[in-house]
């Protein structure tokens, strides 16, 4: 059974919202995180039976439907966000209630936040009365698809309970902390007091790296700082480059396939690792890196910071090698066309002169259709080495690209 290749085709989105001091440029007094109404949480007695179905966005995030103030909203499960975040463009935003809310550290820089009180929020068997959500721009690029979501559900909503994510069945549920609904390999987990997000540790190249943010909203696999990569002494591995998109813009990182990563008792082989440049996002927030949904989706995962553990049960994809690009192009989807978001260092596309921003309208003579992201044609970017792909650009020119291993 061949693993899906979608993680290589669209953009990957990563972001993080942190508790920051109120912005001095705000036109109204900001509500600091300490002063916010946290609301009252209630977990239904039948919560274990209330599975929430989801689909994975092209950027590998868990997307589902929930309720905010009695309205259905689309949401992403994001344990790398400190406070649940509502999109400014969402119909659920009540501008009459919106006040300044400080600022956030995100991929690409800093962003201004608002704050909106809420009456009720509900997902599965969990409900919150009162409280509120942070508010910021949340473009569609954050999911790798053409449609934006309304809400990022963060650690403030999730951390008081256990989160059981069954990636293979595309469903999750919330349980009382301490429950162990399946057997697996365990690793440490906590919600940090410094950043208010889920954190753990990994061992890479025999070196323990900590803290590592466990971020279901990050579509990539594993990300480490430049210092962590050097400490792991894996610099002999061939690397290329990749791009990620966050609330404050894009960020370019290194990319490699490593022989082994350990997360507690669990050993993952041939794992994809991104290497942030010195001074990058992880270093800026005082962490050693992130574990994203691109890694977690290979398992059934229990995240239970109250019990200080996460549990991994291997899924059907867990022992398969990760998909790797053979084209050297990272692509975003724009309706009836593909946009080159990044030309990977050392790849065949770079050697052939491809540029960021090039637009592709057909692959081997087949036009880009609305269902491109889930269609078999999307596998071309990580196809067999030696295959020659004919790519029709939207300006009418045609280019041939020979696929090859390059990292």
Coordinates of C-alpha atoms in Angstrom, one line a residue, residues 38-382:
X38 CA -11.3 31.6 31.3
X39 CA -14.9 30.2 31.4
X40 CA -16.3 27.1 33.0
X41 CA -15.7 23.7 31.4
X42 CA -18.0 20.7 31.5
X43 CA -17.3 17.3 30.1
X44 CA -20.4 15.2 29.4
X45 CA -20.8 11.9 31.1
X46 CA -21.1 10.2 27.6
X47 CA -18.1 12.1 26.2
X48 CA -16.3 8.9 25.3
X49 CA -19.0 8.0 22.8
X50 CA -18.9 11.5 21.2
X51 CA -16.4 11.0 18.5
X52 CA -15.8 14.1 16.3
X53 CA -15.2 13.3 12.6
X54 CA -12.5 15.2 10.8
X55 CA -10.7 15.5 7.5
X56 CA -7.0 16.4 7.0
X57 CA -6.4 19.7 5.2
X58 CA -3.8 19.7 2.4
X59 CA -1.5 21.1 5.1
X60 CA -2.0 18.0 7.3
X61 CA -4.2 19.7 10.0
X62 CA -7.2 18.3 11.7
X63 CA -10.3 20.1 10.4
X64 CA -13.8 19.6 11.8
X65 CA -17.0 21.4 12.7
X66 CA -18.0 22.6 16.2
X67 CA -20.2 25.3 17.7
X68 CA -19.4 28.8 18.9
X69 CA -22.3 30.8 20.4
X70 CA -24.7 28.4 18.8
X71 CA -23.3 28.8 15.3
X72 CA -21.5 26.0 13.4
X73 CA -17.9 26.9 12.6
X74 CA -15.0 25.2 10.9
X75 CA -12.1 24.6 13.2
X76 CA -8.5 23.2 13.4
X77 CA -7.3 21.3 16.4
X78 CA -4.1 23.1 17.4
X79 CA -2.2 22.2 20.6
X80 CA 0.5 24.6 19.5
X81 CA -1.8 27.6 20.1
X82 CA -2.0 28.9 23.7
X83 CA -5.4 30.6 23.3
X84 CA -8.1 29.5 20.8
X85 CA -8.1 31.9 17.9
X86 CA -11.0 33.2 15.8
X87 CA -10.4 34.5 12.3
X88 CA -11.2 38.1 11.7
X89 CA -13.1 37.2 8.6
X90 CA -15.3 34.6 10.3
X91 CA -19.1 35.2 10.3
X92 CA -18.9 34.2 14.0
X93 CA -17.0 37.4 14.9
X94 CA -19.1 40.0 16.8
X95 CA -17.2 43.3 16.2
X96 CA -19.3 45.0 18.9
X97 CA -17.6 42.8 21.5
X98 CA -14.1 43.0 20.0
X99 CA -11.3 44.6 22.1
X100 CA -7.5 44.8 21.8
X101 CA -5.8 41.6 23.0
X102 CA -2.0 42.2 22.9
X103 CA 0.3 40.5 20.4
X104 CA 1.4 37.0 19.3
X105 CA 4.7 35.4 18.4
X106 CA 4.1 33.4 15.1
X107 CA 6.0 31.9 12.2
X108 CA 7.4 34.9 10.4
X109 CA 7.2 37.5 13.2
X110 CA 4.7 39.1 15.4
X111 CA 0.9 39.8 14.9
X112 CA -1.6 41.9 16.7
X113 CA -4.5 40.2 18.4
X114 CA -8.0 41.1 19.5
X115 CA -10.1 39.5 22.2
X116 CA -13.8 38.6 22.0
X117 CA -15.9 37.2 24.9
X118 CA -18.0 34.2 24.1
X119 CA -21.2 32.7 25.6
X120 CA -20.7 29.0 24.7
X121 CA -18.2 26.9 22.8
X122 CA -18.8 23.2 22.3
X123 CA -16.9 20.3 20.6
X124 CA -17.9 16.7 21.1
X125 CA -18.6 16.1 24.8
X126 CA -16.8 19.3 25.9
X127 CA -18.6 22.6 26.5
X128 CA -17.4 25.9 27.9
X129 CA -19.6 28.5 29.4
X130 CA -18.2 32.0 29.2
X131 CA -14.5 32.8 28.4
X132 CA -13.5 34.1 25.1
X133 CA -11.2 33.8 22.0
X134 CA -8.3 35.7 20.6
X135 CA -8.9 37.2 17.2
X136 CA -6.5 37.7 14.3
X137 CA -6.2 37.4 10.5
X138 CA -6.3 33.7 9.6
X139 CA -5.8 33.3 5.8
X140 CA -6.6 30.2 3.8
X141 CA -2.8 29.8 3.3
X142 CA -2.7 28.6 6.9
X143 CA -4.4 25.3 5.8
X144 CA -2.9 24.8 2.4
X145 CA -6.4 24.9 0.8
X146 CA -8.5 27.5 -0.9
X147 CA -10.9 27.8 2.0
X148 CA -10.0 29.5 5.3
X149 CA -11.3 28.1 8.6
X150 CA -13.1 30.0 11.4
X151 CA -11.3 28.9 14.5
X152 CA -8.1 27.4 15.9
X153 CA -8.9 25.3 19.0
X154 CA -5.9 25.8 21.4
X155 CA -4.5 24.5 24.6
X156 CA -6.9 26.6 26.7
X157 CA -9.8 24.5 25.5
X158 CA -8.1 21.1 25.4
X159 CA -5.5 20.8 28.1
X160 CA -7.8 20.0 31.0
X161 CA -8.7 16.7 29.4
X162 CA -7.2 13.7 27.5
X163 CA -7.4 14.0 23.7
X164 CA -7.7 10.7 21.8
X165 CA -6.9 11.2 18.0
X166 CA -7.5 8.2 15.8
X167 CA -5.9 9.4 12.6
X168 CA -6.6 6.2 10.6
X169 CA -10.4 6.5 11.3
X170 CA -10.3 10.3 11.0
X171 CA -12.0 11.0 14.3
X172 CA -11.1 12.3 17.8
X173 CA -12.7 12.6 21.2
X174 CA -12.1 14.2 24.6
X175 CA -11.9 12.1 27.7
X176 CA -11.4 12.7 31.4
X177 CA -7.7 12.9 32.2
X178 CA -6.2 9.6 33.3
X179 CA -8.2 7.4 31.0
X180 CA -6.1 4.9 28.9
X181 CA -8.4 3.8 26.0
X182 CA -5.7 1.9 24.2
X183 CA -2.3 0.4 24.7
X184 CA 0.8 1.8 23.2
X185 CA 4.3 3.3 23.7
X186 CA 4.4 6.3 26.1
X187 CA 6.3 9.6 26.1
X188 CA 6.3 12.6 28.6
X189 CA 3.9 15.4 28.0
X190 CA 3.0 18.6 29.8
X191 CA 1.5 22.0 29.3
X192 CA 4.3 24.5 29.8
X193 CA 3.9 27.4 32.3
X194 CA 6.1 29.6 30.1
X195 CA 4.2 29.1 26.8
X196 CA 0.9 27.5 27.7
X197 CA 1.3 24.8 24.9
X198 CA 1.8 21.0 24.9
X199 CA 5.5 20.1 25.2
X200 CA 7.6 16.9 25.3
X201 CA 11.2 15.7 24.4
X202 CA 12.8 13.8 21.6
X203 CA 16.1 12.0 21.1
X204 CA 17.8 12.8 17.8
X205 CA 21.2 11.3 16.9
X206 CA 21.6 10.2 20.5
X207 CA 21.0 13.8 21.9
X208 CA 18.0 14.6 24.0
X209 CA 16.3 17.8 22.8
X210 CA 13.8 19.7 25.0
X211 CA 11.4 21.3 25.2
X212 CA 9.7 20.1 22.0
X213 CA 6.2 21.6 21.3
X214 CA 3.6 18.9 20.4
X215 CA 1.7 20.9 17.8
X216 CA -1.3 19.3 16.1
X217 CA -1.7 22.5 14.1
X218 CA 1.7 22.2 12.5
X219 CA 1.4 20.2 9.3
X220 CA 5.1 19.3 9.1
X221 CA 6.7 16.2 10.7
X222 CA 9.5 17.2 13.2
X223 CA 11.2 20.5 13.4
X224 CA 14.4 21.3 15.3
X225 CA 16.6 24.4 15.8
X226 CA 19.9 24.8 14.0
X227 CA 21.7 24.3 17.4
X228 CA 19.8 21.0 18.0
X229 CA 20.6 19.7 14.6
X230 CA 24.3 20.4 15.2
X231 CA 24.2 18.8 18.6
X232 CA 22.6 15.7 17.1
X233 CA 25.7 15.4 14.8
X234 CA 23.7 14.5 11.7
X235 CA 25.3 17.2 9.5
X236 CA 26.6 14.4 7.1
X237 CA 23.1 13.7 5.9
X238 CA 22.0 15.3 2.6
X239 CA 19.7 18.2 3.1
X240 CA 17.5 20.4 1.0
X241 CA 15.2 23.3 1.8
X242 CA 11.5 23.7 2.5
X243 CA 9.0 26.5 3.2
X244 CA 6.4 26.9 6.0
X245 CA 3.6 29.5 6.4
X246 CA 2.4 31.0 9.6
X247 CA 0.3 33.9 10.8
X248 CA 3.1 36.4 10.2
X249 CA 4.4 35.0 6.9
X250 CA 6.6 32.4 5.4
X251 CA 9.8 30.8 6.7
X252 CA 12.4 28.7 4.9
X253 CA 14.1 25.8 6.7
X254 CA 16.4 22.9 6.0
X255 CA 15.0 19.5 5.4
X256 CA 16.4 16.0 5.8
X257 CA 15.3 12.4 6.3
X258 CA 16.9 11.0 9.5
X259 CA 17.5 7.3 10.3
X260 CA 15.8 7.4 13.7
X261 CA 13.9 9.6 16.2
X262 CA 12.9 8.6 19.7
X263 CA 9.9 10.0 21.5
X264 CA 9.8 8.5 24.9
X265 CA 9.5 4.7 24.4
X266 CA 8.6 5.1 20.8
X267 CA 11.1 4.8 17.9
X268 CA 10.3 6.2 14.5
X269 CA 12.6 5.3 11.6
X270 CA 13.3 7.3 8.5
X271 CA 11.6 10.4 9.8
X272 CA 11.4 13.8 8.1
X273 CA 13.0 16.6 10.0
X274 CA 13.0 20.3 9.2
X275 CA 16.0 22.4 10.5
X276 CA 15.2 26.0 11.3
X277 CA 17.9 28.6 10.7
X278 CA 19.7 30.2 13.7
X279 CA 17.4 32.8 15.3
X280 CA 14.3 31.0 13.9
X281 CA 10.9 30.6 15.5
X282 CA 11.6 27.8 17.9
X283 CA 14.7 29.5 19.2
X284 CA 12.8 32.8 19.5
X285 CA 10.2 31.2 21.9
X286 CA 12.8 29.2 23.9
X287 CA 12.1 25.7 22.6
X288 CA 14.1 23.1 20.8
X289 CA 11.6 22.5 18.1
X290 CA 8.1 20.9 17.3
X291 CA 6.4 17.6 16.6
X292 CA 3.7 18.2 14.1
X293 CA 0.7 16.5 12.6
X294 CA 2.8 15.2 9.7
X295 CA 4.5 12.9 12.3
X296 CA 1.5 12.3 14.6
X297 CA -0.8 11.1 11.8
X298 CA 1.2 7.8 11.5
X299 CA -0.3 6.8 14.9
X300 CA -3.3 6.7 17.1
X301 CA -2.3 9.3 19.7
X302 CA -3.5 10.0 23.2
X303 CA -2.4 13.5 24.5
X304 CA -3.0 13.8 28.2
X305 CA -1.0 16.5 29.9
X306 CA -2.9 16.1 33.1
X307 CA -1.5 12.6 33.4
X308 CA 1.8 13.9 32.0
X309 CA 1.9 11.4 29.1
X310 CA 1.2 10.9 25.5
X311 CA 0.6 7.4 24.1
X312 CA 1.4 6.2 20.6
X313 CA -0.3 3.2 18.9
X314 CA 1.2 2.4 15.5
X315 CA -1.1 3.0 12.5
X316 CA -0.9 1.4 9.0
X317 CA 1.6 4.1 7.9
X318 CA 3.9 4.1 10.9
X319 CA 6.6 1.9 9.4
X320 CA 6.5 3.2 5.9
X321 CA 9.3 5.6 4.7
X322 CA 8.1 9.2 4.5
X323 CA 7.2 10.6 1.1
X324 CA 10.0 12.7 -0.3
X325 CA 10.0 15.1 -3.2
X326 CA 11.7 14.0 -6.4
X327 CA 10.7 17.1 -8.3
X328 CA 12.1 19.8 -6.0
X329 CA 8.9 21.8 -6.1
X330 CA 6.7 22.7 -3.2
X331 CA 3.3 23.6 -4.6
X332 CA 0.2 25.6 -3.4
X333 CA -3.3 25.0 -4.9
X334 CA -5.1 28.0 -6.5
X335 CA -8.4 26.8 -8.0
X336 CA -7.5 25.6 -11.5
X337 CA -3.8 26.1 -11.2
X338 CA -0.8 25.3 -9.0
X339 CA 1.6 27.9 -7.7
X340 CA 5.2 27.2 -7.0
X341 CA 5.7 28.3 -3.4
X342 CA 9.3 27.1 -3.1
X343 CA 12.0 25.6 -5.3
X344 CA 13.9 23.2 -3.1
X345 CA 17.7 23.6 -2.8
X346 CA 19.7 21.0 -4.9
X347 CA 16.7 19.5 -6.6
X348 CA 16.0 19.0 -10.3
X349 CA 13.6 21.9 -10.5
X350 CA 16.4 24.3 -9.2
X351 CA 18.8 22.9 -11.8
X352 CA 16.2 23.5 -14.5
X353 CA 15.7 27.1 -13.6
X354 CA 12.2 27.0 -11.9
X355 CA 11.3 30.1 -9.8
X356 CA 9.0 30.8 -6.9
X357 CA 5.7 32.0 -8.3
X358 CA 5.7 29.9 -11.5
X359 CA 2.1 28.8 -12.3
X360 CA 1.3 25.3 -13.5
X361 CA -2.0 24.7 -15.3
X362 CA -1.6 21.0 -16.5
X363 CA 0.4 17.9 -15.6
X364 CA 1.2 15.5 -18.5
X365 CA -1.6 17.2 -20.5
X366 CA -4.2 16.9 -17.7
X367 CA -5.7 20.2 -16.5
X368 CA -5.6 21.0 -12.8
X369 CA -9.1 20.2 -11.5
X370 CA -10.9 21.2 -8.3
X371 CA -10.3 17.8 -6.7
X372 CA -6.5 17.9 -7.5
X373 CA -5.4 17.6 -3.8
X374 CA -7.1 14.2 -3.4
X375 CA -6.6 12.9 -7.0
X376 CA -3.9 10.4 -8.0
X377 CA -2.3 13.0 -10.3
X378 CA -1.1 14.9 -7.2
X379 CA 1.5 12.2 -6.7
X380 CA 3.7 13.4 -9.6
X381 CA 5.8 15.7 -7.3
X382 CA 7.2 12.7 -5.5

